[in-house]
CSV table of C-alpha atoms in Angstrom, one decimal:
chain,number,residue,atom,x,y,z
O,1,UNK,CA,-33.1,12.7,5.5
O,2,UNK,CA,-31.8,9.5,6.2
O,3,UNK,CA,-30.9,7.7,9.2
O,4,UNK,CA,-28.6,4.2,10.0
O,5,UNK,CA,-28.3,2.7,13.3
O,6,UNK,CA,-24.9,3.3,14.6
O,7,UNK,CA,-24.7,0.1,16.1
O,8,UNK,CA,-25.5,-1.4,13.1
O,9,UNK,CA,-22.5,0.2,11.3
O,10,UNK,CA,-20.0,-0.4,14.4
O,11,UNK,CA,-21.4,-4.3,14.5
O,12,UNK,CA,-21.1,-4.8,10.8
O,13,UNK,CA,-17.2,-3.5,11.1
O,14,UNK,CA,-16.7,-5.5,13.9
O,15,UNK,CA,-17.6,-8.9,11.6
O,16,UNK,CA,-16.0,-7.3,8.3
O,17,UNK,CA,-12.7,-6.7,10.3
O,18,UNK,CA,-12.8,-10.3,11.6
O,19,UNK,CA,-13.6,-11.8,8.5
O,20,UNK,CA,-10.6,-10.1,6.8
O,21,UNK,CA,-8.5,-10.8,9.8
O,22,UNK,CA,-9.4,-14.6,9.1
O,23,UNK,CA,-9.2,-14.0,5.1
O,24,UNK,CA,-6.0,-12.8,5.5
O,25,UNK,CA,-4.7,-15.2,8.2
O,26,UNK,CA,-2.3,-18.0,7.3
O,27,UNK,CA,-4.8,-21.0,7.1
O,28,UNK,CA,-7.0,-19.0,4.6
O,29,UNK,CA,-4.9,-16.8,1.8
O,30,UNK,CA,-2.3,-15.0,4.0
O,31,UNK,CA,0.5,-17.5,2.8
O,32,UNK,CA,-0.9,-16.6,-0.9
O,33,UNK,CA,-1.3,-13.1,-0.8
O,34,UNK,CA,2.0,-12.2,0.5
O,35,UNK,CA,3.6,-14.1,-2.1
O,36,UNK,CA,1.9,-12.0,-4.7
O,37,UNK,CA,2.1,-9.2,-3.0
O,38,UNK,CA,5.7,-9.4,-2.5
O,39,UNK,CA,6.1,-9.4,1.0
O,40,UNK,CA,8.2,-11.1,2.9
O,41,UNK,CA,7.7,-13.1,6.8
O,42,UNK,CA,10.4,-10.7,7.7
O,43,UNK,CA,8.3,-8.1,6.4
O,44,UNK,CA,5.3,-9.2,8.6
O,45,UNK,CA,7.3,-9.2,11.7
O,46,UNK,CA,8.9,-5.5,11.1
O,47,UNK,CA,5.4,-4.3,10.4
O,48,UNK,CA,4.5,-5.9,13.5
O,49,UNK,CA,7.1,-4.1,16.1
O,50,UNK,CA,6.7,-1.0,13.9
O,51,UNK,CA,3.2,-0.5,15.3
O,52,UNK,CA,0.9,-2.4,12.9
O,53,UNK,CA,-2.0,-1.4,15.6
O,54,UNK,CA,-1.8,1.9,14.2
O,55,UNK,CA,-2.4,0.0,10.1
O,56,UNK,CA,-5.4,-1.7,12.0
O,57,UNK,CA,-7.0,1.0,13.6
O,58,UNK,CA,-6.7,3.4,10.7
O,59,UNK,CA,-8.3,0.4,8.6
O,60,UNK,CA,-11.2,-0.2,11.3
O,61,UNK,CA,-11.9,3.4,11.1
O,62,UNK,CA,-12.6,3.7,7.5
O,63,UNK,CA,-14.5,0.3,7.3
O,64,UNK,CA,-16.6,2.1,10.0
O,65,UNK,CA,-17.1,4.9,7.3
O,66,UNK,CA,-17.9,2.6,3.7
O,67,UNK,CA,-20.5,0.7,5.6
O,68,UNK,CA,-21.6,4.0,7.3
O,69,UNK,CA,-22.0,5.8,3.4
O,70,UNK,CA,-23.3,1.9,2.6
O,71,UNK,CA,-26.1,2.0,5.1
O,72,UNK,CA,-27.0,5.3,4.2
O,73,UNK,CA,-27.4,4.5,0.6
O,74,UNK,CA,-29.2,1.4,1.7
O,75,UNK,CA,-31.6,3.6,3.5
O,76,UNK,CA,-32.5,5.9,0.8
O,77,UNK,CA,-33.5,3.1,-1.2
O,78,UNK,CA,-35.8,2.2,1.6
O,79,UNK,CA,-34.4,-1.8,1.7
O,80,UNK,CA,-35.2,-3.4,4.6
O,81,UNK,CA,-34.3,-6.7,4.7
O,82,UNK,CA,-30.6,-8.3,4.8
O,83,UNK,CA,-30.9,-9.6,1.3
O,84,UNK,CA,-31.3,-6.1,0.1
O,85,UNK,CA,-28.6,-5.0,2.2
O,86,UNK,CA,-26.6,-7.9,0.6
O,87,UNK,CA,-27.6,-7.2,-3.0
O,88,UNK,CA,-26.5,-3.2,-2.4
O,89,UNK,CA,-23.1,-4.2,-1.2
O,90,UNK,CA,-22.6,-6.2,-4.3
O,91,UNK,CA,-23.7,-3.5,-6.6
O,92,UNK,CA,-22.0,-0.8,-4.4
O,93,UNK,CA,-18.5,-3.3,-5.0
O,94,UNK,CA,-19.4,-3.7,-8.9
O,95,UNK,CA,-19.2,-0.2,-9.6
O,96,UNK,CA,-17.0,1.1,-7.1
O,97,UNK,CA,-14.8,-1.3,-6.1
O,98,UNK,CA,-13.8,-3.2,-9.2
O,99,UNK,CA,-13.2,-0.5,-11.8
O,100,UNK,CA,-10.7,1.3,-9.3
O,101,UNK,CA,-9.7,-1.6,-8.4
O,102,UNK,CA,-9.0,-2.9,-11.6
O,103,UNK,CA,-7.3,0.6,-12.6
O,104,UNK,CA,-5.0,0.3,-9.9
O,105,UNK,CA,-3.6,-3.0,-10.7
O,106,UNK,CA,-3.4,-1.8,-14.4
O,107,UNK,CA,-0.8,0.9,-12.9
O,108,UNK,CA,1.0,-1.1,-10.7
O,109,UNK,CA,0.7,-4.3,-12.7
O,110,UNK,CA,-0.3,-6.3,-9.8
O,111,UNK,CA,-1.2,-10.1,-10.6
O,112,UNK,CA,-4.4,-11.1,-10.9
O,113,UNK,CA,-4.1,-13.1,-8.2
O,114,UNK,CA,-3.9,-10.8,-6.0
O,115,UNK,CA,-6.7,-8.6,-7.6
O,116,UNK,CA,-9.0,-11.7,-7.1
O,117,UNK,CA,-8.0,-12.4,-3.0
O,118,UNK,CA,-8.3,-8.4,-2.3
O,119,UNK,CA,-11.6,-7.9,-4.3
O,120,UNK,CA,-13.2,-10.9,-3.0
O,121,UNK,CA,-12.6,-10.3,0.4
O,122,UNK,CA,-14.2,-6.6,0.0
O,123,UNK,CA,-16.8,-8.3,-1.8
O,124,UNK,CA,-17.3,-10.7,1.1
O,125,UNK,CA,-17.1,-7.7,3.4
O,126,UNK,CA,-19.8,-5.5,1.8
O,127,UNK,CA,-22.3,-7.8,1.6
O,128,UNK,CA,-21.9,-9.2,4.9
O,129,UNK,CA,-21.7,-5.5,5.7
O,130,UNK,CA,-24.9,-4.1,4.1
O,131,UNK,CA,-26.5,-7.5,5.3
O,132,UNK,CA,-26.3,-6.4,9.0
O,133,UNK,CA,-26.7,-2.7,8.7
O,134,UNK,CA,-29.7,-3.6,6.5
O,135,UNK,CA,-31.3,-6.5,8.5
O,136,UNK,CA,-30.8,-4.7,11.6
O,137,UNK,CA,-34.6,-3.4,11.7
């Protein structure tokens, strides 16, 4: 069996959630995405009294469990080092994130755009992600 450090997995969300907070903030792509995703400053500011804690918790909690399943798969392979844990976030993003990815937006005919901002940043995330979990030997 397998182990992870907990506190590797907690840690890594910590910096994933921050680096999508700042991704997503209006002196990154915040301006961009919510053009192309259609939403509107009023939007934001509804979201906002309507308990957007709730949106953040439930999205903290199941970054917590990707780079959880992530550092368990990293362990199996017996990587140790943070490049490793890099390289299996990108691999774990090419085949799992992209094609659903790109099968949603082939749905809902989202622009690519916005494919690109969203799929970067959870590119960005996992290999930061399996960086820590991995490196944290």
């Amino acid at each position: 069996m397998t182990t992870i450090s907990i506190l590797s997995v907690l840690t890594a969300s910590i910096v994933v959630f921050a680096i999508a907070a700042l991704w997503y903030s209006p002196i990154m792509l915040g301006r961009k995405w919510m053009a192309l995703a259609g939403v509107s400053r009023i939007d934001m500011l509804e979201a906002r009294r309507g308990g957007v804690g709730k949106l953040y918790s439930v999205q903290f909690i199941f970054s917590i469990v990707s780079l959880a399943i992530l550092g368990f798969i990293i362990s199996a392979s017996q990587a140790t080092t943070a490049g490793d844990g890099a390289i299996w976030g990108l691999l774990v993003w090419l085949g799992f994130s992209v094609p659903n990815g790109i099968i949603r937006c082939l749905w809902e005919k989202c622009p690519a755009g916005l494919f690109l901002i969203d799929m970067t940043n959870m590119l960005i995330g996992l290999m930061v992600g399996g960086a820590i979990v991995s490196g944290w030997n």
